[in-house]
XYZ file of C-alpha atoms in Angstrom:
222
model
C -55.245 10.542 -2.769
C -52.810 8.010 -4.063
C -49.480 7.024 -2.379
C -47.507 8.705 -4.999
C -49.277 11.928 -4.165
C -48.243 11.567 -0.542
C -44.648 10.835 -1.459
C -44.480 13.917 -3.579
C -46.014 15.913 -1.022
C -43.590 14.919 1.764
C -40.660 15.500 -0.669
C -41.815 19.022 -1.410
C -42.528 19.764 2.279
C -39.661 18.366 4.368
C -40.689 20.384 7.396
C -43.982 18.636 7.514
C -43.212 16.479 10.533
C -41.521 19.369 12.266
C -44.955 21.177 12.159
C -46.934 17.907 13.063
C -44.649 16.020 15.565
C -47.331 14.054 17.101
C -47.722 12.198 13.871
C -44.330 10.741 14.359
C -45.246 8.845 17.488
C -48.314 7.357 15.778
C -46.625 6.236 12.614
C -45.424 2.558 12.679
C -43.101 0.618 10.380
C -41.859 -3.085 10.317
C -38.915 -3.727 12.509
C -35.901 -4.367 10.198
C -34.985 -7.521 12.040
C -37.960 -8.871 13.999
C -40.834 -7.950 11.656
C -42.774 -6.294 14.420
C -44.116 -2.636 14.214
C -42.184 0.133 15.691
C -42.492 3.829 15.638
C -40.878 5.998 12.957
C -38.915 7.577 15.840
C -37.602 4.287 17.001
C -36.604 3.509 13.307
C -34.726 6.665 13.087
C -32.832 5.956 16.277
C -31.978 2.658 14.853
C -30.683 3.949 11.570
C -28.790 6.585 13.488
C -27.114 3.962 15.681
C -26.043 1.892 12.561
C -24.774 4.954 10.888
C -22.805 5.865 14.013
C -21.330 2.311 14.072
C -20.396 2.415 10.413
C -18.670 5.855 10.857
C -16.767 4.542 14.033
C -15.638 1.419 12.062
C -14.489 3.894 9.275
C -12.720 5.906 11.812
C -11.052 3.130 13.481
C -9.764 1.870 10.093
C -8.306 5.313 9.218
C -6.481 5.498 12.514
C -5.108 1.937 11.994
C -3.926 3.035 8.579
C -2.404 6.284 9.975
C -0.553 4.325 12.615
C 0.757 1.946 9.927
C 2.014 4.777 7.921
C 3.613 6.588 10.888
C 5.556 3.401 11.657
C 6.632 2.978 7.926
C 7.881 6.536 7.987
C 9.768 6.028 11.112
C 11.629 2.979 9.693
C 12.259 4.706 6.523
C 13.896 7.714 8.342
C 16.090 4.971 10.291
C 17.087 3.621 6.929
C 18.012 6.866 5.296
C 19.918 8.034 8.289
C 21.934 4.776 8.439
C 22.568 4.858 4.580
C 23.779 8.548 4.886
C 26.571 7.281 7.059
C 27.696 4.613 4.577
C 31.106 5.127 3.005
C 31.330 1.917 0.823
C 28.761 -0.202 -1.278
C 29.411 -2.898 1.117
C 28.112 -0.740 4.015
C 25.264 0.349 1.932
C 24.222 -3.222 1.156
C 24.678 -4.239 4.809
C 22.482 -1.363 6.188
C 19.622 -2.492 3.718
C 19.730 -6.016 4.627
C 19.676 -5.059 8.299
C 16.774 -2.759 8.199
C 14.807 -4.655 5.839
C 15.136 -7.776 7.994
C 14.804 -6.228 11.426
C 12.484 -3.343 10.754
C 10.288 -4.306 7.908
C 10.455 -8.105 8.531
C 11.412 -8.869 5.006
C 12.238 -12.640 4.727
C 14.316 -12.634 1.580
C 16.188 -9.827 -0.363
C 18.737 -9.411 -3.017
C 20.608 -6.303 -4.192
C 22.155 -6.510 -7.758
C 24.113 -3.664 -9.302
C 24.461 -3.519 -12.980
C 28.219 -3.164 -14.137
C 30.414 -4.947 -16.429
C 33.021 -5.630 -13.726
C 32.855 -6.300 -9.963
C 33.172 -3.483 -7.563
C 35.408 -3.609 -4.987
C 33.767 -5.677 -2.042
C 31.158 -8.187 -1.839
C 28.121 -6.434 -3.519
C 26.681 -8.653 -6.157
C 27.120 -7.204 -9.790
C 25.777 -8.315 -13.226
C 26.121 -6.681 -16.614
C 23.210 -4.647 -17.894
C 23.299 -6.667 -21.158
C 22.931 -9.972 -19.438
C 20.268 -8.766 -16.759
C 17.850 -6.644 -19.178
C 16.438 -9.660 -21.156
C 15.504 -11.310 -17.875
C 14.238 -8.335 -16.091
C 12.667 -6.328 -19.045
C 9.264 -7.338 -18.336
C 9.289 -5.934 -14.775
C 11.156 -2.789 -15.684
C 9.006 -1.994 -18.824
C 6.895 0.248 -16.590
C 8.207 3.177 -14.653
C 8.158 2.540 -10.782
C 8.310 -0.666 -8.554
C 7.026 -4.071 -9.622
C 5.004 -6.095 -7.281
C 3.685 -9.601 -7.715
C 4.799 -13.095 -8.467
C 8.059 -13.558 -10.597
C 8.732 -15.957 -13.378
C 11.171 -18.816 -12.713
C 13.865 -17.150 -14.782
C 13.342 -13.729 -12.849
C 13.215 -15.549 -9.467
C 16.200 -17.475 -10.107
C 18.318 -14.627 -11.208
C 17.369 -12.465 -8.338
C 16.948 -14.850 -5.333
C 19.257 -17.506 -6.739
C 19.408 -20.512 -4.239
C 16.325 -19.170 -2.272
C 14.105 -18.629 -5.360
C 11.949 -21.554 -4.656
C 11.076 -20.135 -1.202
C 9.819 -16.833 -2.706
C 6.023 -16.620 -3.356
C 5.661 -12.869 -3.994
C 8.173 -10.023 -4.578
C 8.647 -6.291 -4.767
C 11.427 -5.205 -7.247
C 12.780 -1.659 -6.605
C 14.687 -0.184 -9.469
C 17.857 1.872 -8.620
C 17.981 4.540 -11.307
C 19.276 7.925 -12.355
C 17.868 10.271 -15.073
C 20.311 11.592 -17.474
C 19.480 13.697 -20.415
C 15.841 12.729 -20.002
C 16.631 9.004 -20.090
C 16.460 6.470 -17.287
C 19.779 4.713 -16.446
C 19.377 1.419 -14.468
C 22.125 1.187 -11.761
C 20.637 -2.033 -10.090
C 17.598 -3.485 -8.377
C 16.624 -4.257 -4.737
C 14.528 -7.386 -4.731
C 12.277 -8.084 -1.689
C 10.638 -11.328 -1.330
C 8.010 -12.943 0.808
C 6.887 -16.714 1.379
C 3.325 -15.525 1.407
C 1.692 -15.326 -1.984
C -0.181 -12.129 -1.568
C 2.273 -10.201 0.630
C 3.471 -8.009 -2.368
C 0.415 -7.493 -4.369
C 0.049 -4.703 -7.188
C -3.548 -4.176 -6.163
C -2.270 -2.827 -2.890
C -0.467 -0.094 -4.752
C 3.378 0.755 -4.690
C 3.403 4.322 -3.517
C 5.633 3.707 -0.425
C 7.979 1.382 -2.518
C 8.204 4.078 -5.196
C 9.257 6.466 -2.570
C 11.782 4.006 -1.094
C 13.242 3.250 -4.549
C 13.688 7.006 -5.268
C 15.553 7.454 -1.709
C 17.659 4.455 -2.243
C 18.638 5.695 -5.760
C 19.771 8.935 -4.570
C 21.844 7.384 -1.753
C 23.548 4.729 -3.984
C 24.533 7.481 -6.625
C 26.839 9.014 -3.716
C 28.673 5.675 -3.449
C 29.040 4.630 -7.106
C 32.693 4.978 -8.448
């Protein structure tokens, strides 16, 4: 009988060793590490332990992600509740600056609203006509932008701190009118670490935050 015949027979008869349990103790295979012979039962136990360790590692990683997501949601809730109490654009900008710095540990941030004239208060404004040529590459796709900025983009958004920012997340603040997206501003978040904001990590939470802040901003715009 050829080896292939034995393999095919065992594949067609999965209960063979259940009916012949004594054979399991007599079969030997090489140890996966030391090279010595071990029984099939020992090999199965070794594989089960490895699988169990792999599953435990995956479970622990999932728990860590769940805890991180829970923390993010709690911080987001605080941000929304504080923004709901804002009565002016200055209040709005102040809350964002405080929560991003203290809760999210964001080193650099910049809120720019698009308007042809300054609003009452200290919130930075710029006309859409002057901003769009600089920011269009980031805003060409819907949703948030994550990654490294060009020199012109970084200088426009972060001004004197632009040389300190290695990676950024740009949250558009928009409304949708008649099926068209209208840009009211952007919130730029910066880090001195190159991969802190990375498009490969995804931007689901940032998109969620962008939508929330957009809705809260619209309440305060004149």
